mmCIF file of C-alpha atoms in Angstrom:
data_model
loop_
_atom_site.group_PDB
_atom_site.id
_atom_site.type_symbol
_atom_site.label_atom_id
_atom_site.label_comp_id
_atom_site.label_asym_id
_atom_site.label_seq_id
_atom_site.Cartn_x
_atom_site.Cartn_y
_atom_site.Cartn_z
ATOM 1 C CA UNK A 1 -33.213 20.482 23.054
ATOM 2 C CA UNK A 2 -30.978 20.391 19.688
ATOM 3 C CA UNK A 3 -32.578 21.699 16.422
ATOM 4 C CA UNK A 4 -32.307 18.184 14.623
ATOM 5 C CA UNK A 5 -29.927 17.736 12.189
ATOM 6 C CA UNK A 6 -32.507 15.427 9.795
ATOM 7 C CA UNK A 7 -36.348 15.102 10.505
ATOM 8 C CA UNK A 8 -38.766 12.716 8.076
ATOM 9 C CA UNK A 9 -42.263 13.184 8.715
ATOM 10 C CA UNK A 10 -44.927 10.971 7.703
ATOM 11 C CA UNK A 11 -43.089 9.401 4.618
ATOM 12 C CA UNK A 12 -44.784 7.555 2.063
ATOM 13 C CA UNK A 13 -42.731 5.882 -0.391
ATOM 14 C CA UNK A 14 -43.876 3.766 -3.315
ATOM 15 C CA UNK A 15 -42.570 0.998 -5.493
ATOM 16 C CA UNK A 16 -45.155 1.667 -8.754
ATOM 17 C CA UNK A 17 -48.248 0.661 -6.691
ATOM 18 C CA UNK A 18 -46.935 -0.864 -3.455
ATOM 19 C CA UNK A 19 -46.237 0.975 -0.778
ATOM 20 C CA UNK A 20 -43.497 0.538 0.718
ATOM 21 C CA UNK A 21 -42.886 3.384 3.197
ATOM 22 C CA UNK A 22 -46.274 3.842 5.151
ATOM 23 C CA UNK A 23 -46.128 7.470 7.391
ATOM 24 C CA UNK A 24 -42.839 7.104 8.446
ATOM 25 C CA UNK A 25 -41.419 10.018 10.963
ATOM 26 C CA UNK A 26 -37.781 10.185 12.882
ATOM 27 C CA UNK A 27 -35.409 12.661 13.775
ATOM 28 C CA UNK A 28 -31.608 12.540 14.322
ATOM 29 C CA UNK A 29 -29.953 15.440 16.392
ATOM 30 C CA UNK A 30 -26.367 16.503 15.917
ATOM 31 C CA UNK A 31 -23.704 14.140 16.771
ATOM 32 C CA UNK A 32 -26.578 11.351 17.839
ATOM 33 C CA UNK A 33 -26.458 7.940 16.459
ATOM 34 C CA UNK A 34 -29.588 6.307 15.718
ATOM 35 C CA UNK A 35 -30.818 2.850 14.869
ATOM 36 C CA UNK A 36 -33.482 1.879 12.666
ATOM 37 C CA UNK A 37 -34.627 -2.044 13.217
ATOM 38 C CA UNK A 38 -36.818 -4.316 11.802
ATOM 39 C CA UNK A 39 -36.576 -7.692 9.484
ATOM 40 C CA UNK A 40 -36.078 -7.886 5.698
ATOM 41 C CA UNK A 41 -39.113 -6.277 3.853
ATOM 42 C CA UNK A 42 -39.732 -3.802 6.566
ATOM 43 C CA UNK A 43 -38.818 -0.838 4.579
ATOM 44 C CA UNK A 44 -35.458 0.024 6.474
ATOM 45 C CA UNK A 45 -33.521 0.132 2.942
ATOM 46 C CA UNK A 46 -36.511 2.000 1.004
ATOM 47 C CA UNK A 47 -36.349 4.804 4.104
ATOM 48 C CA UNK A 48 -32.171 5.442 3.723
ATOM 49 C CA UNK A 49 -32.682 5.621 -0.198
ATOM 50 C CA UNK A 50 -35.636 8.482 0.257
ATOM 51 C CA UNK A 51 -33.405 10.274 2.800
ATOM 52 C CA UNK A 52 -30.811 9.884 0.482
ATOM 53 C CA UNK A 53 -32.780 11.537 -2.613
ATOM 54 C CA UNK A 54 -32.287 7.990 -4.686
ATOM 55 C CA UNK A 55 -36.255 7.656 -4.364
ATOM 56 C CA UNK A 56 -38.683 10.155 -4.443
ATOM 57 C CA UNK A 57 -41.720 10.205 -1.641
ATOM 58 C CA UNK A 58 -45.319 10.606 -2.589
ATOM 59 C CA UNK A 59 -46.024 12.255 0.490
ATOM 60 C CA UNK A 60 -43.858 13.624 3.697
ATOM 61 C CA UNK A 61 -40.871 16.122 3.872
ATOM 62 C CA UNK A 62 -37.152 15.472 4.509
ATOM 63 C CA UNK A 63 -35.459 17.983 6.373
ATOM 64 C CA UNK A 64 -32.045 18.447 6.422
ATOM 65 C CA UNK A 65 -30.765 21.317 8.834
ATOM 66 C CA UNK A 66 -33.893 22.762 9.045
ATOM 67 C CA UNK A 67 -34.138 22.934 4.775
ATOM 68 C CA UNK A 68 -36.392 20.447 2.844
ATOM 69 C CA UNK A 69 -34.607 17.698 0.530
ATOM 70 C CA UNK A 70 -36.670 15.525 -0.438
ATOM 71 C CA UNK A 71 -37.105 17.216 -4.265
ATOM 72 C CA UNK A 72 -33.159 17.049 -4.532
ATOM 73 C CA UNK A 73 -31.297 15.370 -6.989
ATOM 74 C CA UNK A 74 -28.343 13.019 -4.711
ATOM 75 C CA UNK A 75 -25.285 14.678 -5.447
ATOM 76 C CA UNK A 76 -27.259 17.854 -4.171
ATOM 77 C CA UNK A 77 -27.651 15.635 -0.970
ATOM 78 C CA UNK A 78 -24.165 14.810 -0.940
ATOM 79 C CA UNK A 79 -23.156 18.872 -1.639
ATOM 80 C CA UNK A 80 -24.795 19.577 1.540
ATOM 81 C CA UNK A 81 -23.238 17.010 3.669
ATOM 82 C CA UNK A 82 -25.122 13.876 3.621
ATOM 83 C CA UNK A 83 -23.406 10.273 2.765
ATOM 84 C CA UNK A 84 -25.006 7.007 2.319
ATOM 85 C CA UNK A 85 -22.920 3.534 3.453
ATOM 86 C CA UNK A 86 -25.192 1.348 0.723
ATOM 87 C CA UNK A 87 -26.362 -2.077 1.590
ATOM 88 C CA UNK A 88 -23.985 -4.288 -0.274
ATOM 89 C CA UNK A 89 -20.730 -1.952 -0.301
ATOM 90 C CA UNK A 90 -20.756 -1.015 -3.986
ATOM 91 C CA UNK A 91 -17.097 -0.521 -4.320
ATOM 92 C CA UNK A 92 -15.361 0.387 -7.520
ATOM 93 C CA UNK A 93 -13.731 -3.570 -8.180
ATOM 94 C CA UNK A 94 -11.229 -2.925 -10.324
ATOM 95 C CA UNK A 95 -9.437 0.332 -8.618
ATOM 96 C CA UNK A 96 -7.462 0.340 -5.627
ATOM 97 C CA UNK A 97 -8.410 1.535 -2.123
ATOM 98 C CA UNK A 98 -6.712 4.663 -2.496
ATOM 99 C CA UNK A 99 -8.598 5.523 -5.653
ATOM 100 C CA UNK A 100 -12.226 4.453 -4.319
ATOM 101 C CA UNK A 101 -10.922 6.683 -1.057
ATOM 102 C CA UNK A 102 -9.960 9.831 -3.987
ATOM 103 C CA UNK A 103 -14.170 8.848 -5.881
ATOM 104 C CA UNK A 104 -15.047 9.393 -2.494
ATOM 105 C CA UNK A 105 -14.240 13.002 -2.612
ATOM 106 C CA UNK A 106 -15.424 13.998 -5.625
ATOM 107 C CA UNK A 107 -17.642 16.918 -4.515
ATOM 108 C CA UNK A 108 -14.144 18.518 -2.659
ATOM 109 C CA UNK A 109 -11.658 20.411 -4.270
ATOM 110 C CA UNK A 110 -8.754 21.121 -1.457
ATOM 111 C CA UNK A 111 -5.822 18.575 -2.706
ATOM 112 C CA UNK A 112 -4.060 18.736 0.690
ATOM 113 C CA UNK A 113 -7.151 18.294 3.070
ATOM 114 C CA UNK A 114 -8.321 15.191 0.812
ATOM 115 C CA UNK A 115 -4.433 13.495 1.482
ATOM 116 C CA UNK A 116 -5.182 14.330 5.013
ATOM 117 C CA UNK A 117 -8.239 12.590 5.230
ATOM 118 C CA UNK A 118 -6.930 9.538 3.298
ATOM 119 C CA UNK A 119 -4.430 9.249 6.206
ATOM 120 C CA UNK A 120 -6.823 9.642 8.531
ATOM 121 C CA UNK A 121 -9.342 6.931 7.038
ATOM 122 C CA UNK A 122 -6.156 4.842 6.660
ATOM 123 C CA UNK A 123 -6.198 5.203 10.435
ATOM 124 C CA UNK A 124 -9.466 3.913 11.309
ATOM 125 C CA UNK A 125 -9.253 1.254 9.310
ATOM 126 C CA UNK A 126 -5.679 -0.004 9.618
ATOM 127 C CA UNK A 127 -6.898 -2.836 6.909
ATOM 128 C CA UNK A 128 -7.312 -0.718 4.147
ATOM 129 C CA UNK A 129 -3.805 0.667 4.607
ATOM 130 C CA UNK A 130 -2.180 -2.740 3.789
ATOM 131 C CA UNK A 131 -4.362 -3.135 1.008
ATOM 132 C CA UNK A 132 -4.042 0.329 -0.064
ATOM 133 C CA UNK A 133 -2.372 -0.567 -3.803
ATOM 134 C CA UNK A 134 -5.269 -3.946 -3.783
ATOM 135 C CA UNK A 135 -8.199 -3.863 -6.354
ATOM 136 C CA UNK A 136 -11.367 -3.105 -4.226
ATOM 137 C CA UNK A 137 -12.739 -6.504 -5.955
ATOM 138 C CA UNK A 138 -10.216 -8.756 -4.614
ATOM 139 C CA UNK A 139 -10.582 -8.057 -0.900
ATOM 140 C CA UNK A 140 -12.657 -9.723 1.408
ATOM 141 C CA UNK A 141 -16.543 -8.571 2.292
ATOM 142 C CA UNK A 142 -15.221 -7.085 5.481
ATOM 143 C CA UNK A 143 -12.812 -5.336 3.661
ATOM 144 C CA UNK A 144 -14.781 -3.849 1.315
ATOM 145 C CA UNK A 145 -16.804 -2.749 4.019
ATOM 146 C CA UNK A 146 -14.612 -0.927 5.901
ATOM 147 C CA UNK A 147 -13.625 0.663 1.970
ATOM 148 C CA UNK A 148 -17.241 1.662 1.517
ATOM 149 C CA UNK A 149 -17.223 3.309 4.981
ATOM 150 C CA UNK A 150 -14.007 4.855 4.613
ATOM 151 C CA UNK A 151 -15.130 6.394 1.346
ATOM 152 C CA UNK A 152 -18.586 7.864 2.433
ATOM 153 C CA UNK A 153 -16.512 9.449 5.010
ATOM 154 C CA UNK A 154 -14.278 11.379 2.384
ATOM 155 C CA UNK A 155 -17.198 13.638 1.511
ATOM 156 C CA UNK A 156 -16.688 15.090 4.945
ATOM 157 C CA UNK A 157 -20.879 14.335 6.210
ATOM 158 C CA UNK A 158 -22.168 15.956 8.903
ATOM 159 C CA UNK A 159 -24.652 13.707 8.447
ATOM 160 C CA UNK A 160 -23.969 9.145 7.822
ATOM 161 C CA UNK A 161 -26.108 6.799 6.631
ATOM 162 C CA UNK A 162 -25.459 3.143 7.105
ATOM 163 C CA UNK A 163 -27.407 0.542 5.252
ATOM 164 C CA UNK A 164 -26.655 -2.972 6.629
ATOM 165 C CA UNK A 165 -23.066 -2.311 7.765
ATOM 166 C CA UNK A 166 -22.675 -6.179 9.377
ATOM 167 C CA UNK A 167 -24.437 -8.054 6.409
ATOM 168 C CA UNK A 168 -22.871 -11.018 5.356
ATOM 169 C CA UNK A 169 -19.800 -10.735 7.749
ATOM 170 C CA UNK A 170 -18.447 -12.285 11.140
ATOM 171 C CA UNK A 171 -19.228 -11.511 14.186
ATOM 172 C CA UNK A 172 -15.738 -10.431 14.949
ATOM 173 C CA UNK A 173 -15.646 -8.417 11.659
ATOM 174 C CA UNK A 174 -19.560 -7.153 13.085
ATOM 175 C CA UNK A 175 -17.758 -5.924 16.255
ATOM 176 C CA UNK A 176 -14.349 -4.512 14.521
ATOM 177 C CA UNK A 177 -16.450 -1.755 12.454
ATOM 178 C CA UNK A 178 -19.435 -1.277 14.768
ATOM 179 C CA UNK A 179 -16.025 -0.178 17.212
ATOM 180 C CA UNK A 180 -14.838 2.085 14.793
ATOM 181 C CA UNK A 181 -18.532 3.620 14.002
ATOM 182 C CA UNK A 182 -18.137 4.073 17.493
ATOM 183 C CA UNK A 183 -14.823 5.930 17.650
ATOM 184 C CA UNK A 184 -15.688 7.776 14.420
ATOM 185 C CA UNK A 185 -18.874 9.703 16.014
ATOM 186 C CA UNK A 186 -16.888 10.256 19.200
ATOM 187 C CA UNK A 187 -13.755 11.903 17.288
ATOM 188 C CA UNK A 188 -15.677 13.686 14.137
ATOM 189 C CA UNK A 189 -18.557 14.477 16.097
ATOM 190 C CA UNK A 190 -20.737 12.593 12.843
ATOM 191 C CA UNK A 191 -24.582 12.048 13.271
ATOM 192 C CA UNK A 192 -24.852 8.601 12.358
ATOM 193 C CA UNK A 193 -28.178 6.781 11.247
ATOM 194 C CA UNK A 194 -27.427 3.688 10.898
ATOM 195 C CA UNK A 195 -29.882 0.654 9.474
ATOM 196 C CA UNK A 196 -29.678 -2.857 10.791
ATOM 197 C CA UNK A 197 -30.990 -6.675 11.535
ATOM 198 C CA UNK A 198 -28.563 -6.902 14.482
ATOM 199 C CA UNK A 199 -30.173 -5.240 16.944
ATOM 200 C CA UNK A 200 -28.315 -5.845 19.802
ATOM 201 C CA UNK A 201 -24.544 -4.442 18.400
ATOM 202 C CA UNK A 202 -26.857 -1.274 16.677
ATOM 203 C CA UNK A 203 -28.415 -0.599 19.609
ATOM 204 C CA UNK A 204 -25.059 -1.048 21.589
ATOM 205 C CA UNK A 205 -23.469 1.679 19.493
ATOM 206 C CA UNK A 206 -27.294 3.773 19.525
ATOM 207 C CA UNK A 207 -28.364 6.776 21.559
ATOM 208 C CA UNK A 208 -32.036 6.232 20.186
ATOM 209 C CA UNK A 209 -33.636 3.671 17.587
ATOM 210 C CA UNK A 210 -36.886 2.713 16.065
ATOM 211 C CA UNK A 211 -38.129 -0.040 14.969
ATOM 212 C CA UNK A 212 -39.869 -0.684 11.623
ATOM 213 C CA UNK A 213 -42.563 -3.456 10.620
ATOM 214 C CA UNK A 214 -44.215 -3.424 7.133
ATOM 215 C CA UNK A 215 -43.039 -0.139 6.198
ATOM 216 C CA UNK A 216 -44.213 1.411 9.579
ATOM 217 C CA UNK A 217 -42.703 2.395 12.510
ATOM 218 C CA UNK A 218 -43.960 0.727 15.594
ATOM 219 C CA UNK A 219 -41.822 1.231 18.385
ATOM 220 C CA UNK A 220 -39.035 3.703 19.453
ATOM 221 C CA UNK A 221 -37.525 5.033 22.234
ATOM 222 C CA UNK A 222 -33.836 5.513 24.077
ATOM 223 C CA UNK A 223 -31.589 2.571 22.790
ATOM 224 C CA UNK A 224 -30.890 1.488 26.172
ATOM 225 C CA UNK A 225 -34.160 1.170 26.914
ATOM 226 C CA UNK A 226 -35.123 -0.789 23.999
ATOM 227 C CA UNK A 227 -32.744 -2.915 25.221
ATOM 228 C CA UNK A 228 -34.184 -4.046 28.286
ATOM 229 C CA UNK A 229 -37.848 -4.433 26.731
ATOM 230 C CA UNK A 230 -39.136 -7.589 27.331
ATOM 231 C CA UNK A 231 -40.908 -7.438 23.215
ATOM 232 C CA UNK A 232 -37.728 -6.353 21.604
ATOM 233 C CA UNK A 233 -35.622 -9.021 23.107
ATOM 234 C CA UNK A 234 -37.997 -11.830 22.310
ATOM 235 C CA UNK A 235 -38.259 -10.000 18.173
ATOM 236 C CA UNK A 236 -35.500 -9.051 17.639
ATOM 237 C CA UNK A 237 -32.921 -9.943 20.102
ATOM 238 C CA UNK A 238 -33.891 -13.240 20.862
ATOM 239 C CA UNK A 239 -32.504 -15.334 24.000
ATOM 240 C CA UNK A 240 -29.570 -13.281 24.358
ATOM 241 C CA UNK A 241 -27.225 -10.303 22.576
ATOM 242 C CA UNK A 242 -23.863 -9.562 21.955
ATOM 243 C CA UNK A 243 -22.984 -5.915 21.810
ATOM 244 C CA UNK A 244 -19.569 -3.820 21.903
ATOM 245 C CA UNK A 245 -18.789 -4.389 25.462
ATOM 246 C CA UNK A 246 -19.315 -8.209 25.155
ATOM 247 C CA UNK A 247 -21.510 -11.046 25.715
ATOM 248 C CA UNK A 248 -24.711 -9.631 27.210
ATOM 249 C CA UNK A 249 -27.089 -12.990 27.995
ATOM 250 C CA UNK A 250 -30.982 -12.247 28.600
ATOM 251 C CA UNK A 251 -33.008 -13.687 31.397
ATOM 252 C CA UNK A 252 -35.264 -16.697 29.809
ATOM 253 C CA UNK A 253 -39.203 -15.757 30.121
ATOM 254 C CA UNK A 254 -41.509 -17.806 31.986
ATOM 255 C CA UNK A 255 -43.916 -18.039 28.776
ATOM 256 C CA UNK A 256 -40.664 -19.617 26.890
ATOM 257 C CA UNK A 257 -40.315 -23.333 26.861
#
């Protein structure tokens, strides 16, 4: 089995007395994508930012490649090849695509491979090229999504995080960049841990996921499994899921009226 690329174990995470992150462990193995689930308030968000370095745990480790993180300062994270899509874009508004895509690559100093990878991000998201010159502010949510994306990708991660990546957008918007996560991983080779409410187009995308309740996880397992158990489509799923490959429509359960 692959040495995994990150590994939390039993993460506690506090907001001045609360606790928000309660024992949390998961791995992610090179080139994997995983899922973390769960509604608002389970502690999805709290777990990226810890990863991340933005919070500091009061108990657990972080290990990234096999070396603890946890005590580092975020650009450190980023150094070392880390990148974190944050919940709610956070775009620079008032410069253009191409200069959030340059911010992006702040920690890289080869002028020709960062033109390169402009290009290339310009590829996946054929949006931002025809709104290359636009202020980030003035595009649409989508948009600015695929911009935040784009930009985390800049950095050159061997290593993604994804907080949120469909809030707030259409479903065909949901399906346009969970297709490109999807070509992404399979092209840059990119472990990809990715947080969301939509657990049928994560787990569509997902090799693994877990799923978090009240700062806890409670459940994980393959993502095609999770899939097909009977608990996780009646939570989270409900009646029926769309993922990549289309409509998928779940069998109605005696015990539902």
């Amino acid at each position: 089995m692959s040495t995994p690329i990150l590994e939390v174990s039993n993460l506690e995470t506090y907001y001045g007395p609360i606790m928000a992150i309660r024992g949390v462990s998961l791995q992610v193995l090179p080139g994997q994508v995983v899922a973390v689930l769960g509604a608002n308030g389970a502690g999805k968000t709290t777990l990226l930012k810890t990863i991340s370095g933005i919070l500091d745990p009061r108990k657990g480790s972080v290990l990234f490649e096999g070396k603890p993180i946890h005590a580092n300062d975020p650009d450190l994270i980023v150094r070392n090849g880390l990148s974190q899509v944050p919940e709610g874009r956070e775009v620079f508004p008032f410069l253009s695509v191409r200069d959030n895509l340059k911010l992006g690559a702040f920690i890289r100093r080869d002028a020709d491979g960062i033109r390169q990878d402009i290009e290339r991000q310009l590829d996946y998201f054929p949006r931002l090229r025809q709104r290359e010159k636009t202020a980030a502010g003035l595009m649409s949510g989508g948009e600015q999504q695929m911009l935040a994306i784009a930009r985390a990708l800049m950095a050159c991660p061997k290593l993604l995080l994804l907080d949120e990546p469909s809030l707030g957008l259409s479903p065909a918007l949901v399906k346009e960049i969970f297709i490109i996560i999807k070509r992404i991983r399979s092209e840059q080779n990119i472990a990809i841990l990715v947080v969301e409410q939509n657990a049928a187009m994560a787990l569509s995308v997902a090799d693994y996921g877990y799923i978090m309740e009240n700062g806890r996880v409670v459940t994980d397992g393959a993502a095609s499994v999770l899939l097909e158990k009977d608990d996780v489509k009646q939570s989270y799923l409900g009646l029926h899921g769309e993922g990549i490959r289309g409509e998928r429509r779940w069998k109605q359960r005696k015990t539902w009226r």
